[in-house]
XYZ file of N, CA and C in Angstrom:
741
model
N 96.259 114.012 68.559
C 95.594 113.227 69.600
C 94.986 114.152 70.648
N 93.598 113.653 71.237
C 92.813 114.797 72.085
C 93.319 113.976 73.503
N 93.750 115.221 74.790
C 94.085 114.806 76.333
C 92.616 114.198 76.340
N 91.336 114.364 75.996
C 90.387 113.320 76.380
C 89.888 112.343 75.996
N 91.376 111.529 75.608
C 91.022 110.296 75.477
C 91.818 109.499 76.894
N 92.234 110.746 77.508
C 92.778 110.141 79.010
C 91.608 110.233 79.970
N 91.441 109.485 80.888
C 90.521 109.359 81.870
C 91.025 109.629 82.992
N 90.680 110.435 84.385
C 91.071 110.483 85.172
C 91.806 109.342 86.020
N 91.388 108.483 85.857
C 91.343 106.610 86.380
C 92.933 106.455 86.129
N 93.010 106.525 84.899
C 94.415 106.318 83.505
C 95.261 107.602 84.496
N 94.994 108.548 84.234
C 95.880 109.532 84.532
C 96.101 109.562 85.724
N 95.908 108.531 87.338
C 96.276 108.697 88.348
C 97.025 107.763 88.245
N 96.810 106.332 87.266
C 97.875 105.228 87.122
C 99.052 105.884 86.752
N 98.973 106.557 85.657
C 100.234 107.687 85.156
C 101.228 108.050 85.897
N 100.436 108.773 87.282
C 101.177 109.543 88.243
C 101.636 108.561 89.451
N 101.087 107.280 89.363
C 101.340 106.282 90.726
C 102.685 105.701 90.209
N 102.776 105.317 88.685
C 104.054 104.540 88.153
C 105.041 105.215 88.358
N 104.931 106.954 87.852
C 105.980 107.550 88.052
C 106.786 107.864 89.447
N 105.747 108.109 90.209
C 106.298 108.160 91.812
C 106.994 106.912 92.388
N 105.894 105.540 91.668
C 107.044 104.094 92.224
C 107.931 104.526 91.826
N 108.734 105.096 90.577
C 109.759 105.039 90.247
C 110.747 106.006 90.704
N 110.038 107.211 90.952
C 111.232 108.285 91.648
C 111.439 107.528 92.816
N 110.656 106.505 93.825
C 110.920 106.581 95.235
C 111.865 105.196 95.206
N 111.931 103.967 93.776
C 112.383 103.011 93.840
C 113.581 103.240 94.648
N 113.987 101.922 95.361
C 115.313 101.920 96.328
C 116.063 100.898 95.347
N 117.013 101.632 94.187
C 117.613 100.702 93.129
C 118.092 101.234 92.553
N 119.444 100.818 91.931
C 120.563 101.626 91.436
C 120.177 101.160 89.778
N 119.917 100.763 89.166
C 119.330 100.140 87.575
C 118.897 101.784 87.238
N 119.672 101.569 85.945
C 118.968 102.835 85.720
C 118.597 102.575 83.686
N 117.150 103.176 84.134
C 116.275 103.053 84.655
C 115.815 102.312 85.701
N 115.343 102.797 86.289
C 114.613 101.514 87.658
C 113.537 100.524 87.205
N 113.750 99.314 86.874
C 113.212 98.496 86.291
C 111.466 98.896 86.736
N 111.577 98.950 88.065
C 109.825 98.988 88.427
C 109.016 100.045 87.475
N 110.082 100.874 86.810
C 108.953 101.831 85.782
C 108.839 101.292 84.777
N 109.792 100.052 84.051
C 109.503 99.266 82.952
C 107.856 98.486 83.361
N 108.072 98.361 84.526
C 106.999 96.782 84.954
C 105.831 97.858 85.053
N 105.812 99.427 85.343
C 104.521 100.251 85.305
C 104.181 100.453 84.212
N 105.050 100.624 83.616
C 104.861 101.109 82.013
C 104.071 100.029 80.836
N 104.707 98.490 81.782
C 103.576 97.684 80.860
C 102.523 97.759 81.083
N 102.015 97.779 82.611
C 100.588 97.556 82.818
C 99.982 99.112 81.677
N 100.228 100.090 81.777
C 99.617 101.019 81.207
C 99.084 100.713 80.019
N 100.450 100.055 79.075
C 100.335 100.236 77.686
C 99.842 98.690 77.899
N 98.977 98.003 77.230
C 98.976 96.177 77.201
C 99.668 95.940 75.873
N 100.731 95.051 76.590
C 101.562 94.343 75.044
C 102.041 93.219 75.997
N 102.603 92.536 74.883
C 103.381 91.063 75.080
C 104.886 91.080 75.443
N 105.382 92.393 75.158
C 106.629 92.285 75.778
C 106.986 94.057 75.938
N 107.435 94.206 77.171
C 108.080 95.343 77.755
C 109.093 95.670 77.535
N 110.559 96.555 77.044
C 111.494 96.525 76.693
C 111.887 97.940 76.968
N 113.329 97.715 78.128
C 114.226 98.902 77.611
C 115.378 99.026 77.328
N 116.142 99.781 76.353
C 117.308 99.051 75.726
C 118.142 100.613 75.316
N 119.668 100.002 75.849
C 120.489 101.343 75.512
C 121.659 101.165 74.673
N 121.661 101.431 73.433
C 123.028 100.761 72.514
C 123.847 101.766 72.504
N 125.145 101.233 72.192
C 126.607 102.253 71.678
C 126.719 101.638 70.569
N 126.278 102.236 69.454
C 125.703 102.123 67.838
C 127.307 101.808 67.835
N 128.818 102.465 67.481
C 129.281 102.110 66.933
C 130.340 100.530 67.537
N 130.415 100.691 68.757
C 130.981 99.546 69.572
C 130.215 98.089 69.647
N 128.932 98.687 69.031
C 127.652 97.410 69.135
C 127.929 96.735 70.598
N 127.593 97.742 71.527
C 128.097 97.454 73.276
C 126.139 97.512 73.681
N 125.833 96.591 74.178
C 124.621 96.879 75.153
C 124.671 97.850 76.251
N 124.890 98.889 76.564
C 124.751 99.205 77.397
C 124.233 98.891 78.964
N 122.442 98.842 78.299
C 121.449 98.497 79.367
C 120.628 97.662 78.330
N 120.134 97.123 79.552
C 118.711 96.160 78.602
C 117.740 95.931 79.507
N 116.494 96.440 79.288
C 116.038 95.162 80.446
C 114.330 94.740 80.291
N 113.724 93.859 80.249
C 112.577 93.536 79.467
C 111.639 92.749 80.819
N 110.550 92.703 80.235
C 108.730 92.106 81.170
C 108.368 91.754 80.223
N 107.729 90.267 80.399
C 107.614 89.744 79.391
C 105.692 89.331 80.059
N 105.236 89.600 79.627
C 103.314 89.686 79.911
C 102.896 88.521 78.839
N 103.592 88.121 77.596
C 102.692 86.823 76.565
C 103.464 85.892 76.609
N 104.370 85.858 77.376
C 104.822 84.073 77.240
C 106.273 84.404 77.134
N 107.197 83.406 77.224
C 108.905 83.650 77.649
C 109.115 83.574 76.111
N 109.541 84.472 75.987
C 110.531 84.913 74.725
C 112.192 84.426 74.579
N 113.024 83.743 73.690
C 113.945 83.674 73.285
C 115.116 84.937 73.340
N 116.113 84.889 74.080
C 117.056 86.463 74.195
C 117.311 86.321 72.559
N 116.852 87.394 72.371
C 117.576 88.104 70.674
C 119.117 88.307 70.524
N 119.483 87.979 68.687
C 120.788 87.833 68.665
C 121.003 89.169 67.862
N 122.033 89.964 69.052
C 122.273 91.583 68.783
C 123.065 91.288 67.075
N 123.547 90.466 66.648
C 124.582 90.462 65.186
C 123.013 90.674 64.333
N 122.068 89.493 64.825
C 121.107 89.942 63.547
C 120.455 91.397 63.373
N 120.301 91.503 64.708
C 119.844 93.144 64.798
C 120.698 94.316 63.885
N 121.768 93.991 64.210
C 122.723 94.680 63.562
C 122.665 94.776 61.661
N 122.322 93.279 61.146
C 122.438 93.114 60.598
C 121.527 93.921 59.472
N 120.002 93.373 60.012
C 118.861 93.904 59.860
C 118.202 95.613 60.478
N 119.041 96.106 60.867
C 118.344 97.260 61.790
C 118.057 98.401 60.831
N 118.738 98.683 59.224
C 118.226 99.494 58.211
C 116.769 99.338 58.153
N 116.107 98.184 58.713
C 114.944 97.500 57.966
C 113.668 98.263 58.866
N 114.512 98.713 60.035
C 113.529 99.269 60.942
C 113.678 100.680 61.127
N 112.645 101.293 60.247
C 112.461 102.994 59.872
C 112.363 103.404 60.862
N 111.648 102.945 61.985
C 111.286 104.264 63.144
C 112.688 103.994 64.125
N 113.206 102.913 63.949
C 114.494 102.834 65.056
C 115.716 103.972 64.134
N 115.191 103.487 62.601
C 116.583 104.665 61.885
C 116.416 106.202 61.815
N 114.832 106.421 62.134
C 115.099 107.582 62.903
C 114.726 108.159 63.789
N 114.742 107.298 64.925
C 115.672 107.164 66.473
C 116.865 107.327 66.553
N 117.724 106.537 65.880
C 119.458 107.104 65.887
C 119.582 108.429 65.187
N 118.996 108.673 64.296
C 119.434 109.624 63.152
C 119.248 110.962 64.239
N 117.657 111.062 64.662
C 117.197 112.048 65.887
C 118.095 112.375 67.323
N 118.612 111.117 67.242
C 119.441 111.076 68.961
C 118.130 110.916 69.796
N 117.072 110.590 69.639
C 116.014 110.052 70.563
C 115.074 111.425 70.830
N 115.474 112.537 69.314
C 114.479 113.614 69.273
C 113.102 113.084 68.765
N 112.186 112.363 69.496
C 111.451 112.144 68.403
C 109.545 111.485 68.839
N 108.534 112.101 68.150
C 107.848 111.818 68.689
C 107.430 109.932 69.030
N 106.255 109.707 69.942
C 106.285 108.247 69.871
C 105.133 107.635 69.290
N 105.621 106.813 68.348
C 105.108 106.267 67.362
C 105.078 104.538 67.268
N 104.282 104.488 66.380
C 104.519 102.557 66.298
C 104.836 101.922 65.086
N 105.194 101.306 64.780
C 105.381 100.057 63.313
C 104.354 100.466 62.037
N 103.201 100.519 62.993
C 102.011 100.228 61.392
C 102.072 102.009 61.086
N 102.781 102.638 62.024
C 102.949 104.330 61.426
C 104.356 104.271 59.931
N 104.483 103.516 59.575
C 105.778 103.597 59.182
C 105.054 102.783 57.568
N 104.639 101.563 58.145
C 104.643 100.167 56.901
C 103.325 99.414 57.781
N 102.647 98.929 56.891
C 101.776 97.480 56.982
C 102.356 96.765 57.346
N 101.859 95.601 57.950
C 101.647 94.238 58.782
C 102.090 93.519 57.678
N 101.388 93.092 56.599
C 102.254 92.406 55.319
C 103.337 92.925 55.129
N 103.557 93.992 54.577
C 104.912 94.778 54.091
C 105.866 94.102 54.957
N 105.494 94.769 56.487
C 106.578 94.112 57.717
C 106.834 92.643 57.839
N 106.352 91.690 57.603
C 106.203 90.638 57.952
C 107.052 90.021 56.729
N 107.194 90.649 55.643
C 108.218 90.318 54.223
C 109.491 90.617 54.547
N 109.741 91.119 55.140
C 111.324 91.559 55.985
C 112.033 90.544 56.690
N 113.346 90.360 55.916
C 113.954 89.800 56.660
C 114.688 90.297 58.435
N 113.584 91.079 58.785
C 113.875 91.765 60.018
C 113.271 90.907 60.517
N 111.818 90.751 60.161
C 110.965 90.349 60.919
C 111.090 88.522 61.015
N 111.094 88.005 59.981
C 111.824 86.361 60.021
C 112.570 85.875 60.789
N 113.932 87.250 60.505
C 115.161 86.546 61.438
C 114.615 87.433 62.566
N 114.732 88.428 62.606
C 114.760 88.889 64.001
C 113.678 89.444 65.307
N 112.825 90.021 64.827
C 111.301 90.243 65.440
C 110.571 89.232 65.987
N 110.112 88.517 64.626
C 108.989 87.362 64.733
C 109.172 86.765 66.120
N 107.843 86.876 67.216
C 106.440 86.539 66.105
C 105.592 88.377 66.753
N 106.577 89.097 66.790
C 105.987 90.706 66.785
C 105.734 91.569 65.584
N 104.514 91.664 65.431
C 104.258 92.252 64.131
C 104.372 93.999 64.491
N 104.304 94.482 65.552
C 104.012 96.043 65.873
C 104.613 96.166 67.397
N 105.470 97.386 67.027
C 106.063 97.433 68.493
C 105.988 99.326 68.390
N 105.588 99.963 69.696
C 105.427 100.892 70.102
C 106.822 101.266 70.388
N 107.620 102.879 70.104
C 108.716 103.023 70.287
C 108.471 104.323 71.431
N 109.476 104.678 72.176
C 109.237 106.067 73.308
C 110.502 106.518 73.241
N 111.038 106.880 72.182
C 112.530 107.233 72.182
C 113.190 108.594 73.274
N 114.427 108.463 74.199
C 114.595 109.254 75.131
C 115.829 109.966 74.138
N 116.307 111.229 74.664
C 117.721 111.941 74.275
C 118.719 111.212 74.736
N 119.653 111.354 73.558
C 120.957 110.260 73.966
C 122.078 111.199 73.385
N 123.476 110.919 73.843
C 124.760 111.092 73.144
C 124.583 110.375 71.545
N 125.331 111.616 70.220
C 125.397 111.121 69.219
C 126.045 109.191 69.268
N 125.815 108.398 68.184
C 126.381 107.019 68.491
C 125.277 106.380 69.440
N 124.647 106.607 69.621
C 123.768 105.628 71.019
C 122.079 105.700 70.574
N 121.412 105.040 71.197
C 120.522 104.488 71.091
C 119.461 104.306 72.480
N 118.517 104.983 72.558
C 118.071 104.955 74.085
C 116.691 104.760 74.062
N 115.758 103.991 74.362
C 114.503 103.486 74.275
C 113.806 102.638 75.086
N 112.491 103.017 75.036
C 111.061 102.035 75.422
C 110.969 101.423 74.414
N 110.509 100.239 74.354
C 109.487 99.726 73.244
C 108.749 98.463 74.162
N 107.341 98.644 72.914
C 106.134 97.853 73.599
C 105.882 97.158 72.613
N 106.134 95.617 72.463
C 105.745 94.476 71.308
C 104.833 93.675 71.379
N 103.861 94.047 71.088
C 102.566 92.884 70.387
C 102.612 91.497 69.551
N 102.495 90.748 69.718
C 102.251 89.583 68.722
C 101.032 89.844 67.811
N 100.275 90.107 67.948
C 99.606 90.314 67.104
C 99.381 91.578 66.273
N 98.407 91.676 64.981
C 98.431 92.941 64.570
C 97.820 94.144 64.981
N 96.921 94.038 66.241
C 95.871 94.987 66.609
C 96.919 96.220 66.808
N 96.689 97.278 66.325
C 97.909 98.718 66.492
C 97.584 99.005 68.232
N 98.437 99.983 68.466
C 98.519 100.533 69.608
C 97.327 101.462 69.393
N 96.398 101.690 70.743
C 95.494 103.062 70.600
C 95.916 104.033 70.519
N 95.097 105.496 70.629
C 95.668 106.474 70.562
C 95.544 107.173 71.854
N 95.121 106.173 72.763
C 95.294 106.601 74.379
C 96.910 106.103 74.653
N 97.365 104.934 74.338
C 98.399 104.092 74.198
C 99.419 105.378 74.055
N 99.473 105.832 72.613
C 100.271 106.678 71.879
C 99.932 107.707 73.051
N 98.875 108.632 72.998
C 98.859 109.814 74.156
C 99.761 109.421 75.745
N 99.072 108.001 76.057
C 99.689 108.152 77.758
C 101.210 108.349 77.459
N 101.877 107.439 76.863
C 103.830 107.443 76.206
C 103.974 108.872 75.870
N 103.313 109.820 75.161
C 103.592 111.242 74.708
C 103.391 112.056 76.102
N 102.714 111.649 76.896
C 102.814 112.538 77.807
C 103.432 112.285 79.192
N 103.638 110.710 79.115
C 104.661 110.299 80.316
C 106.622 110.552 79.518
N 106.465 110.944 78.359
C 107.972 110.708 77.664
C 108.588 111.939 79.048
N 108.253 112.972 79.089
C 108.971 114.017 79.968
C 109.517 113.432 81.184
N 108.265 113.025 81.631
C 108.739 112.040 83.022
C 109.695 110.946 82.713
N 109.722 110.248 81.677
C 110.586 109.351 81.562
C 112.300 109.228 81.335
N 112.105 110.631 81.003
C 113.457 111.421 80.857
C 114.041 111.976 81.576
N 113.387 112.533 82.675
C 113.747 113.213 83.782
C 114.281 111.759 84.884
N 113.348 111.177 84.988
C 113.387 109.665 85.868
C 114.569 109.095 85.550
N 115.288 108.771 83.912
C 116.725 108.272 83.544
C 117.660 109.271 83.979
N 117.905 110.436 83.906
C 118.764 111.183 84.455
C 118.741 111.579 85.981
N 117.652 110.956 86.680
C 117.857 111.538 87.968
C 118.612 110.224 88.487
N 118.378 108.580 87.931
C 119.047 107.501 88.412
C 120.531 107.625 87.967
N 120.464 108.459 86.700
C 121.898 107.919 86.442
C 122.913 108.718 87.270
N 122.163 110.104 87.726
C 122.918 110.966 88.690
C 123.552 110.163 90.007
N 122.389 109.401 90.306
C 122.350 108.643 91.566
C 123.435 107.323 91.391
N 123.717 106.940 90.541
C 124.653 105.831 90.216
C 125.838 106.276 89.479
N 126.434 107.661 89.500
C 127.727 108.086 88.893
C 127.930 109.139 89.790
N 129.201 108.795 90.353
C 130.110 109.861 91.137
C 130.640 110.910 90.170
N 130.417 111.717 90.104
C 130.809 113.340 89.513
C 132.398 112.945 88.834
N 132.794 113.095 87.185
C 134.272 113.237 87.119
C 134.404 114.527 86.944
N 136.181 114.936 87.743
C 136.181 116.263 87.650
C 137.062 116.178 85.783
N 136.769 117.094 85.547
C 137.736 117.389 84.003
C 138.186 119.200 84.186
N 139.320 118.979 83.706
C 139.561 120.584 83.439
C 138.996 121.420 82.570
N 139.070 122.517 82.485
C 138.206 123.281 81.585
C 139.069 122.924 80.276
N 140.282 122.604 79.812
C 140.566 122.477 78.818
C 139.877 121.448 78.260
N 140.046 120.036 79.154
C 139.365 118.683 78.526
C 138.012 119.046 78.142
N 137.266 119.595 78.876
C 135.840 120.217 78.428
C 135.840 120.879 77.577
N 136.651 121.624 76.666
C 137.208 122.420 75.991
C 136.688 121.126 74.425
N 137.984 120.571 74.874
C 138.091 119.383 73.403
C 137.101 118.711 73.612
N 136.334 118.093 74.477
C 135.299 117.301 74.207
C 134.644 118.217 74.066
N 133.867 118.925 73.820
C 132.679 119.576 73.557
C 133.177 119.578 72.390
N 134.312 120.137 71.607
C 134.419 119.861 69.712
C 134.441 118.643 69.407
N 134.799 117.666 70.183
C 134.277 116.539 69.672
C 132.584 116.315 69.698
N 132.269 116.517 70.621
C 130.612 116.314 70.819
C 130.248 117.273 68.954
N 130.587 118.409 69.275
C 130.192 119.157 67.709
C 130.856 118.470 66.470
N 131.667 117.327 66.570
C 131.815 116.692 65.370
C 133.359 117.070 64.868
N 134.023 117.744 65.592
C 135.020 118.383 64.707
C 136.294 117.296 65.132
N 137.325 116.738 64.142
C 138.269 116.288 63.764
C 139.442 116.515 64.984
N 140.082 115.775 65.019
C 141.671 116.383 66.251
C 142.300 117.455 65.235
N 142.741 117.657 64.135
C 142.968 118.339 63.779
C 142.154 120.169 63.815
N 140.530 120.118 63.513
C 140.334 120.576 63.478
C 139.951 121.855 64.982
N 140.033 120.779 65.884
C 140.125 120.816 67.375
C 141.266 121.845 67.500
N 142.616 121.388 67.173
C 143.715 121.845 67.340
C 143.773 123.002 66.767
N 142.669 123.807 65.778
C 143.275 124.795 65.193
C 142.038 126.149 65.343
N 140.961 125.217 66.048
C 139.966 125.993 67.351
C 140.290 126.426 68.286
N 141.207 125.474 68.895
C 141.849 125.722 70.278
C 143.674 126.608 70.098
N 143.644 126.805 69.065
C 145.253 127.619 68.674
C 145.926 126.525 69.631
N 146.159 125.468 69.771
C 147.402 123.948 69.815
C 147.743 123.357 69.127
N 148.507 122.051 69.451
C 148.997 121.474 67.941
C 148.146 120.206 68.692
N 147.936 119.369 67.514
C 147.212 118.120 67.567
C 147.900 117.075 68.732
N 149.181 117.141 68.862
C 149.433 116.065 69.959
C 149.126 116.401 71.449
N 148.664 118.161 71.148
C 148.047 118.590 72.455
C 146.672 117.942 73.166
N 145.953 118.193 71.670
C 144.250 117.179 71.814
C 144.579 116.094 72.013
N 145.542 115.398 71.460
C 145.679 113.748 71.637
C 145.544 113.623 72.992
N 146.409 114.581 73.848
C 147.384 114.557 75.287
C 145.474 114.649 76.079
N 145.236 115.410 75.993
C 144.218 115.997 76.437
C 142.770 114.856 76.639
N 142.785 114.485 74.941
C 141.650 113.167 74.644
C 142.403 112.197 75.865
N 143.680 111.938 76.297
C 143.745 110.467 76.700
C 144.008 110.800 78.280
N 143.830 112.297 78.612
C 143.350 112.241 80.128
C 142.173 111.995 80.357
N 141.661 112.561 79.418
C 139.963 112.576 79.496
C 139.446 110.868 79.794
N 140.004 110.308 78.716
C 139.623 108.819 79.005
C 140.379 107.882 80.151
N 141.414 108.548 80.724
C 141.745 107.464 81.994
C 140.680 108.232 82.786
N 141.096 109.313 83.026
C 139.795 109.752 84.307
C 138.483 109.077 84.107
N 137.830 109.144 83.075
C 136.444 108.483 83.095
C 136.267 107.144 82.810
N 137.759 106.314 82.922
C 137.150 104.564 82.752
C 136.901 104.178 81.052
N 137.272 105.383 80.207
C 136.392 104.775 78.961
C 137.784 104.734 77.932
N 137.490 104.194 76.598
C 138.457 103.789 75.519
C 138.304 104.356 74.417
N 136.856 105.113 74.432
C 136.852 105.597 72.758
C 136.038 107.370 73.196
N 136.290 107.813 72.114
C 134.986 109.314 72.008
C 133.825 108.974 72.350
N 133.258 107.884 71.590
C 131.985 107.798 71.520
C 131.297 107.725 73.023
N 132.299 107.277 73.894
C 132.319 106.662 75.510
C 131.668 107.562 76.035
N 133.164 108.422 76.214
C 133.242 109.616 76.347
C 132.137 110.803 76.747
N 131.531 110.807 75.208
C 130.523 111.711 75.220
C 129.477 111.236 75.634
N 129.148 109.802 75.873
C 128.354 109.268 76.673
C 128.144 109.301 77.924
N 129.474 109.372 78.810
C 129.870 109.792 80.102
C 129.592 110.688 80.547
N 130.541 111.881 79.757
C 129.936 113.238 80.230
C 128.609 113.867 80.076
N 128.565 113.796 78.462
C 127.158 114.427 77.884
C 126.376 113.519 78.063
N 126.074 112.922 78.633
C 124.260 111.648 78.405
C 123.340 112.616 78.198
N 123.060 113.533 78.094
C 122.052 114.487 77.483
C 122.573 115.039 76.098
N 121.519 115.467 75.052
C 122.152 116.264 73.910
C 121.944 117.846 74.444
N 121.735 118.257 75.419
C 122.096 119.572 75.977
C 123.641 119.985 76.271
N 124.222 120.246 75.234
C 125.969 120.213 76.151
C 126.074 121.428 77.229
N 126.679 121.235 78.340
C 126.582 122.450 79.571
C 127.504 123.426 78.785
């Protein structure tokens, strides 16, 4: 995609949404007012931002602008049910939200899509939805999306402005979420075991990284989770790490 298919005009809207949003006075994080900028930019029928804990099937965040008419709240079981069906969301999770931004008809046709029982039970009546996937903790799910009713694709100004506001959009979620979470302290040990968990490794295998015995990690995993309010790993690494940068 060529920067001149941006117009100066476009590219000061760019920079006005983002500033509403650093200066919003609002703890939402994201700050909804960059959802409501973000539609005017892109034109679609529905605005959407949405944060899952893939294995708890927990909403996190949600929060939607609806520009073509009041939409029906979606039922997260069918999503669940159906969500193999949607390639660019499977690799959105697979990426952790590494990933460029793309739309529906990049993936499959309008017929093809429309034969899916994604789209029956769960989409319809959106034939093409624009995705802006952000970095997330493994297990989670972190996103823009922009849904059309109809089939006209997204432009490639559309696609450019999202590719080049994604930085800002990332920076903007982590500066709110800073602003809405009081600092937990953890010891260097707990930081210790969660970070092998973040790398995937087993309590066992933890235990024999760290020269301890496993009821040490256990001891360790279940300070970690009273201090931070949470019940599982997956939480966890959500809490601490919300970036895939581990410190």
């Amino acid at each position: 995609m060529s920067r001149h298919t941006i117009t100066e005009r476009h590219m000061r809207a760019m920079l006005d949404v983002v500033d509403d949003a650093r200066h919003a006075d609002s703890r939402e994080v994201p700050p909804l007012i960059l959802l409501e900028g973000l539609g005017r930019l892109v034109p679609c029928d529905l605005a959407e931002f949405s944060e899952l804990d893939i294995p708890t099937r927990r909403v996190l965040a949600g929060q939607a602008v609806e520009y073509g008419g009041h939409y029906p709240e979606p039922d997260d079981e069918v999503w669940y049910r159906w969500r193999h069906q949607h390639p660019h969301c499977v690799d959105v999770e697979r990426s952790h939200g590494h990933l460029e931004v793309a739309q529906m008809s990049d993936y499959m046709g309008v017929r093809d899509f429309r034969n899916l029982a994604l789209f029956s039970d769960y989409m319809r009546p959106f034939v093409n939805m624009l995705v802006v996937a952000l970095p997330t903790a493994p297990g989670r799910m972190r996103k823009y999306h922009f849904s059309r009713e109809n089939a006209r694709p997204f432009t490639e100004r559309d696609l450019l402005t999202m590719q080049l506001l994604r930085p800002h959009l990332i920076a903007l979620y982590r500066e709110a979420a800073r602003r809405r979470h009081e600092p937990v302290r953890l010891t260097p040990r707990e930081l210790d075991v969660l970070r092998a968990v973040a790398n995937g490794l087993s309590t066992e295998d933890i235990a024999g990284q760290l020269v301890v015995s496993t009821s040490t990690v256990r001891k360790h995993l279940e300070n970690t989770y009273r201090k931070l309010g949470v019940s599982s790993r997956t939480a966890a690494l959500a809490r601490v790490f919300p970036d895939p940068d581990l410190p």
